[in-house]
Short mmCIF file of N, CA and C in Angstrom, two decimals:
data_model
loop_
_atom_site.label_atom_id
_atom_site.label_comp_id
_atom_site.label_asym_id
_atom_site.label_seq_id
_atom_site.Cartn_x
_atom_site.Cartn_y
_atom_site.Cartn_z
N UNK A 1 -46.58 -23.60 10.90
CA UNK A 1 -45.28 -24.21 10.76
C UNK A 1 -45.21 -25.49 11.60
N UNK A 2 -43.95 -26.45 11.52
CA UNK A 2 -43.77 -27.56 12.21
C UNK A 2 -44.26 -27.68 14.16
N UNK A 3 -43.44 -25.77 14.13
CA UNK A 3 -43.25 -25.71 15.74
C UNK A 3 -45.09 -26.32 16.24
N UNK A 4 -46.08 -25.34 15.50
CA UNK A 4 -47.62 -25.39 15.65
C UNK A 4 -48.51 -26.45 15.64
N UNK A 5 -48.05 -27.43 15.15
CA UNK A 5 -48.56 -28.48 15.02
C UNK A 5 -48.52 -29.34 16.25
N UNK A 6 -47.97 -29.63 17.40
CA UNK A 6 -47.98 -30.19 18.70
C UNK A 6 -49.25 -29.13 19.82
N UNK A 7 -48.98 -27.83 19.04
CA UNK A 7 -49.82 -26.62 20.13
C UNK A 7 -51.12 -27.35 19.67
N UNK A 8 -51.44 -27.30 18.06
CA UNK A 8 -52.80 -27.23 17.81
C UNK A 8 -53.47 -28.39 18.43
N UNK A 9 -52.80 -29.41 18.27
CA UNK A 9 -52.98 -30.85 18.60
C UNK A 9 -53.18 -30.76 20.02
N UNK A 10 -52.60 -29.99 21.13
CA UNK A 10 -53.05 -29.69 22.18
C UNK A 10 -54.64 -29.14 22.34
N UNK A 11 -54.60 -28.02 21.60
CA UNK A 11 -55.86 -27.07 22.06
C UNK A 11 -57.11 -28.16 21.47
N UNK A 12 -56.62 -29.19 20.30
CA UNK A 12 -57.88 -29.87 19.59
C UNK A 12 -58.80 -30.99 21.30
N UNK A 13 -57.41 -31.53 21.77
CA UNK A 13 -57.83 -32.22 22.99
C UNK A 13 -58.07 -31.52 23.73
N UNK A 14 -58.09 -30.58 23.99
CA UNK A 14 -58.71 -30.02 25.09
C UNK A 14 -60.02 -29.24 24.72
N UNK A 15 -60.38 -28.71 23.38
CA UNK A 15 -61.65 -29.04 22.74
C UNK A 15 -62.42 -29.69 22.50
N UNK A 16 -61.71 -31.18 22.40
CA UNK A 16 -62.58 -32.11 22.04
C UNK A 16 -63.21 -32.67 23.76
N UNK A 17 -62.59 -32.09 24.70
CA UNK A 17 -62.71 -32.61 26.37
C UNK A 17 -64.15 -31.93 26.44
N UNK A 18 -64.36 -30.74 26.34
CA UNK A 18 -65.14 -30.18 26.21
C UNK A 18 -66.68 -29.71 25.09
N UNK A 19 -66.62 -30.71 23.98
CA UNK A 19 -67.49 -30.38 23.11
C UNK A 19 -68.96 -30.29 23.69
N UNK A 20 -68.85 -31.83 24.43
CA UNK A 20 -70.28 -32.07 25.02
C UNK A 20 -71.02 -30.96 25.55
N UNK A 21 -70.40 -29.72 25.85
CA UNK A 21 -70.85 -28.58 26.66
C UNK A 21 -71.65 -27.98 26.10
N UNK A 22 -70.87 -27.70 24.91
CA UNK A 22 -71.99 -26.73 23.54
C UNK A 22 -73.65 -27.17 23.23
N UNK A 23 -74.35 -26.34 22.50
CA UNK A 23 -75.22 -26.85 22.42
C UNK A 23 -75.55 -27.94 21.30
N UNK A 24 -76.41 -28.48 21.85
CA UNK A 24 -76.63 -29.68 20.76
C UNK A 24 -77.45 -29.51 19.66
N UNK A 25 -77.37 -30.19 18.82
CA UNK A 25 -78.13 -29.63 17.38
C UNK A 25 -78.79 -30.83 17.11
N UNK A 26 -80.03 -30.91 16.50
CA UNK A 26 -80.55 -31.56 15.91
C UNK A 26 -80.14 -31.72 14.46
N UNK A 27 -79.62 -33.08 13.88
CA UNK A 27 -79.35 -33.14 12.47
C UNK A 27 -80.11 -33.04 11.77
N UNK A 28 -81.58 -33.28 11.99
CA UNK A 28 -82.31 -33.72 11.18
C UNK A 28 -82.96 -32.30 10.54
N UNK A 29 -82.91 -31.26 11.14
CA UNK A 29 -83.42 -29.91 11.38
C UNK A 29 -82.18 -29.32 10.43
N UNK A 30 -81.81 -28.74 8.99
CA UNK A 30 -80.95 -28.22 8.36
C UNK A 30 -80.83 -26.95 8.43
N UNK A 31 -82.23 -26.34 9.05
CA UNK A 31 -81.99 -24.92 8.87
C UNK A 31 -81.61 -24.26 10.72
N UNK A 32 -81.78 -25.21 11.22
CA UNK A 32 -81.15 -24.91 12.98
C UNK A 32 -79.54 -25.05 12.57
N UNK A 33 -79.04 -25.71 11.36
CA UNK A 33 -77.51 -25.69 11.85
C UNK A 33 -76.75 -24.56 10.63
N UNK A 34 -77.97 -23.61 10.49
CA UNK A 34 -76.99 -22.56 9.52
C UNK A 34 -77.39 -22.47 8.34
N UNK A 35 -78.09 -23.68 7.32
CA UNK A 35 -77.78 -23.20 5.67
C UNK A 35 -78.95 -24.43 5.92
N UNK A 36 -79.71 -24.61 4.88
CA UNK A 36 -80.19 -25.55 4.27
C UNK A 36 -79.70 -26.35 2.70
N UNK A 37 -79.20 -27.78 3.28
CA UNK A 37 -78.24 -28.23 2.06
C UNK A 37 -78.90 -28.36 0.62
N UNK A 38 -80.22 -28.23 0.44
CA UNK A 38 -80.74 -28.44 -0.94
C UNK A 38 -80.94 -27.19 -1.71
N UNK A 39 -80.61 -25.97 -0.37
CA UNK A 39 -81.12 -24.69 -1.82
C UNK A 39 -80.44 -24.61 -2.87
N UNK A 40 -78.63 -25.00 -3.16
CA UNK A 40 -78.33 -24.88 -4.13
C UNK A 40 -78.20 -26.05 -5.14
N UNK A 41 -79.15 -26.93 -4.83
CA UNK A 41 -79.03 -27.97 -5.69
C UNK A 41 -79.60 -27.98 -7.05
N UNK A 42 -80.12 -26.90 -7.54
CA UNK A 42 -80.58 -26.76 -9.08
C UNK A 42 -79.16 -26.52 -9.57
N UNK A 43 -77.98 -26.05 -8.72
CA UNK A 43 -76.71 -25.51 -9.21
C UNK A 43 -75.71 -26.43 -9.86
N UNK A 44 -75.60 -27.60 -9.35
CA UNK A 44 -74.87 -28.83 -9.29
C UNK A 44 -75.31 -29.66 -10.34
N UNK A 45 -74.10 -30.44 -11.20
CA UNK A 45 -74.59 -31.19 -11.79
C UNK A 45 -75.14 -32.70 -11.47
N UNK A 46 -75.74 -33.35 -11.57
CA UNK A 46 -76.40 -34.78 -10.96
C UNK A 46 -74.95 -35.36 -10.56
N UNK A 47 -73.73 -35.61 -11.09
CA UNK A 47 -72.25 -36.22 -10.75
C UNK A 47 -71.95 -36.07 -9.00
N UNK A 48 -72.02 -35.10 -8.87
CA UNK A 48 -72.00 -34.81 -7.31
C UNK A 48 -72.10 -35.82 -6.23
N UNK A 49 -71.30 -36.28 -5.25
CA UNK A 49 -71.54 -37.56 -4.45
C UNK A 49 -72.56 -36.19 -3.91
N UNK A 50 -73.45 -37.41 -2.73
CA UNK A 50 -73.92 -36.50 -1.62
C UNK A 50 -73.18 -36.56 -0.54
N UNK A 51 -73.08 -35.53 0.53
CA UNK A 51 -72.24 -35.41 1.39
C UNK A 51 -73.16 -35.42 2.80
N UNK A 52 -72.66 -35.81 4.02
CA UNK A 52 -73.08 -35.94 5.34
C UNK A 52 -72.59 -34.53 6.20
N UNK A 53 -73.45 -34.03 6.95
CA UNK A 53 -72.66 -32.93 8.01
C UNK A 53 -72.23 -33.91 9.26
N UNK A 54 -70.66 -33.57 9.64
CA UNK A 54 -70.07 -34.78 10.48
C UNK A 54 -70.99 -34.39 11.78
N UNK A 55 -70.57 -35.00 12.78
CA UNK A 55 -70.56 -34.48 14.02
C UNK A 55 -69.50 -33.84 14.25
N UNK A 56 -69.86 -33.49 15.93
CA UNK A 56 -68.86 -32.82 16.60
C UNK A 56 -67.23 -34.01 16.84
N UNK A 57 -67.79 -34.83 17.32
CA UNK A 57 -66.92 -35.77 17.76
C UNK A 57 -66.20 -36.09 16.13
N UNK A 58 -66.44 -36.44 15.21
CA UNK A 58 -65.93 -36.77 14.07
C UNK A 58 -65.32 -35.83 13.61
N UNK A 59 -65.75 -34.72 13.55
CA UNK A 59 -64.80 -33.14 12.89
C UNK A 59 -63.52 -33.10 13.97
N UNK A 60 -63.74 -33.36 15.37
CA UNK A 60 -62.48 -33.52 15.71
C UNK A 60 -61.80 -34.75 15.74
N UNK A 61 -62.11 -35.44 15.31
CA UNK A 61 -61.09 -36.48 15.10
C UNK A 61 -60.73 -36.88 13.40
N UNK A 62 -61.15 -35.80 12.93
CA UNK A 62 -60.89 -35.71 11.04
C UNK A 62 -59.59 -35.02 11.58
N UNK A 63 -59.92 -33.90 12.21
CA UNK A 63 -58.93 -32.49 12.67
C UNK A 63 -57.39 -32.85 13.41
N UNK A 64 -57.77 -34.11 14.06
CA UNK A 64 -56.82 -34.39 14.79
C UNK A 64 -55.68 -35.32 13.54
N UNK A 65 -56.51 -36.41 12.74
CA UNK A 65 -55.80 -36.69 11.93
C UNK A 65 -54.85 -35.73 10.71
N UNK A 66 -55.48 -35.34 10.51
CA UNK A 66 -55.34 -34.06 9.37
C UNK A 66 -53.84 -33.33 9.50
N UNK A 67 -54.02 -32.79 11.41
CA UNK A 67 -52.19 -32.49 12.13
C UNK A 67 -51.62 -33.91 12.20
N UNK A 68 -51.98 -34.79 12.65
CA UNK A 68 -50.71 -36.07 12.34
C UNK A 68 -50.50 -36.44 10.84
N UNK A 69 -50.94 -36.04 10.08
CA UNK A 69 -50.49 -36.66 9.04
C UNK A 69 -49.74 -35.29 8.67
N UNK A 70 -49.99 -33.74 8.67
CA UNK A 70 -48.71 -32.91 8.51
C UNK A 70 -47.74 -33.06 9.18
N UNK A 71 -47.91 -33.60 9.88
CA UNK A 71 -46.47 -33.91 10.89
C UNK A 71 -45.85 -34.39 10.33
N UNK A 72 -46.34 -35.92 9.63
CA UNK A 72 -45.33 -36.59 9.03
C UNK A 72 -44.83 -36.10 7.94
N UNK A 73 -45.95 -35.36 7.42
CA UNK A 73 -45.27 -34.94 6.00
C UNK A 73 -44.04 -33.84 6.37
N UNK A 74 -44.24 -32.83 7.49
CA UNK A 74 -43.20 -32.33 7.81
C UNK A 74 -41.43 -32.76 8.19
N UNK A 75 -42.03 -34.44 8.35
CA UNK A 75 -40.76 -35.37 8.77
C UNK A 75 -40.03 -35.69 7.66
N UNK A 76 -41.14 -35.75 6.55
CA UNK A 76 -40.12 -36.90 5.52
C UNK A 76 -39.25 -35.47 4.42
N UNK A 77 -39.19 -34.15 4.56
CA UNK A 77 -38.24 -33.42 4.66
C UNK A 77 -36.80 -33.18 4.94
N UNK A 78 -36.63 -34.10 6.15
CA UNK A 78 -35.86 -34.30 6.87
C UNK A 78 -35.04 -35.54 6.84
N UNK A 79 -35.82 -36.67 6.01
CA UNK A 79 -34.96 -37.64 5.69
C UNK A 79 -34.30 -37.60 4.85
N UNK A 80 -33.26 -38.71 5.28
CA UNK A 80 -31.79 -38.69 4.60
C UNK A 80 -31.71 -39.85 3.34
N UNK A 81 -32.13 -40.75 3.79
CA UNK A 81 -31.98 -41.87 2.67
C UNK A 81 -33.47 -42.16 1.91
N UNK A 82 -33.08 -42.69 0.69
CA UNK A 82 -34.05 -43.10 -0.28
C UNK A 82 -35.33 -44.30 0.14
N UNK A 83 -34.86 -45.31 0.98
CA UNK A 83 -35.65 -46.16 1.54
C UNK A 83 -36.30 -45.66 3.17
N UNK A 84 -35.98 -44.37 3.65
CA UNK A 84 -36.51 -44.00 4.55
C UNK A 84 -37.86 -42.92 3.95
N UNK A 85 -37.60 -42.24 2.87
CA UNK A 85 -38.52 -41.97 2.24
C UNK A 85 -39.66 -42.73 1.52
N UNK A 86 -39.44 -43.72 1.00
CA UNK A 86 -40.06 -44.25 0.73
C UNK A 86 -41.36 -45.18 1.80
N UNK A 87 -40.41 -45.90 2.80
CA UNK A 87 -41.15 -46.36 3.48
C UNK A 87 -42.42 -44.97 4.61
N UNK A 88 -41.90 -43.78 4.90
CA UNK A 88 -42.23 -42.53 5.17
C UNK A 88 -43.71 -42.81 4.34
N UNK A 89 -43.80 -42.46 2.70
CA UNK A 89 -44.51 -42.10 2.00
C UNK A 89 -45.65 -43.64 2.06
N UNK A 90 -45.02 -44.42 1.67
CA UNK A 90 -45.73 -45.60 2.29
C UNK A 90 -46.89 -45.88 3.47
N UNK A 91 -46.10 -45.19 4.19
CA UNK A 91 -47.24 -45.24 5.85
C UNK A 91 -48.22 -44.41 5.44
N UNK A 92 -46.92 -42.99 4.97
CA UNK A 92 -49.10 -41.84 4.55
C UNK A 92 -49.69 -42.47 3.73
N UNK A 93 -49.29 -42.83 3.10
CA UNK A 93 -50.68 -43.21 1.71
C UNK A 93 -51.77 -44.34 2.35
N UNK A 94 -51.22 -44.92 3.30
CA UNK A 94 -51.67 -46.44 3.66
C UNK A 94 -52.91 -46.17 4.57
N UNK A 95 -52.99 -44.73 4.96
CA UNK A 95 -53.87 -43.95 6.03
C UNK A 95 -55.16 -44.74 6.06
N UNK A 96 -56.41 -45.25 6.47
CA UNK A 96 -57.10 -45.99 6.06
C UNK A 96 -58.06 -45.09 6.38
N UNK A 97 -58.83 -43.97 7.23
CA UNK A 97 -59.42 -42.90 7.63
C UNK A 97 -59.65 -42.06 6.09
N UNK A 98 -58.40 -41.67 5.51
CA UNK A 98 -58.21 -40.68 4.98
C UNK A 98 -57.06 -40.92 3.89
N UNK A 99 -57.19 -41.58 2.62
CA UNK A 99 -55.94 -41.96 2.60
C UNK A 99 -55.12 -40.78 1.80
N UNK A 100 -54.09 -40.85 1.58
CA UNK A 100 -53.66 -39.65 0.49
C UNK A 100 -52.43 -40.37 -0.32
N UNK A 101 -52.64 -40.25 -1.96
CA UNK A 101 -52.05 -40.82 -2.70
C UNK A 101 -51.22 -40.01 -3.32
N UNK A 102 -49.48 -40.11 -2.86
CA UNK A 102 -48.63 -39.19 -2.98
C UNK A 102 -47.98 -39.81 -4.45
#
């Protein structure tokens, strides 16, 4: 809910204070981080972008965006006029990280 979104955003910084601690992974090594990304590739059709495994530092700062932008969306709920919405919907879409086309 709305209330959760300031907590999570807490615990993410104070996760992200701490990532460096964990252990480090080699990217280049697919089967040290869990799965190897090509076994299911006979599955997929050729259309498929290819995809990157983020880092640590980037997953939390996808994560961190991800709660500010529910936030806002939790805000524009709450507005009253037609040009406050609009300009609202405006800013999300404009996201340049991540954009989202409402």
């Amino acid at each position: 809910s709305e209330q959760e979104i300031p907590y999570c955003l807490t615990l993410l910084s104070n996760i992200s204070s701490t990532v460096h601690l964990g252990k480090q992974l080699d990217p280049a090594d697919p089967l040290i981080l869990g799965f190897h990304p090509l076994i299911n590739q006979h599955l997929l059709p050729p259309s498929y972008r290819t995809y990157e495994i983020l880092s640590r530092d980037q997953a939390m700062s996808l994560l961190t965006t991800i709660l500010e932008q529910l936030k806002i969306m939790y805000e524009i709920g709450r507005l009253n006029s037609l040009s406050e919405l609009f300009s609202a919907v405006l800013n999300l879409s404009s996201v340049e990280e991540s954009p989202n086309v409402l």
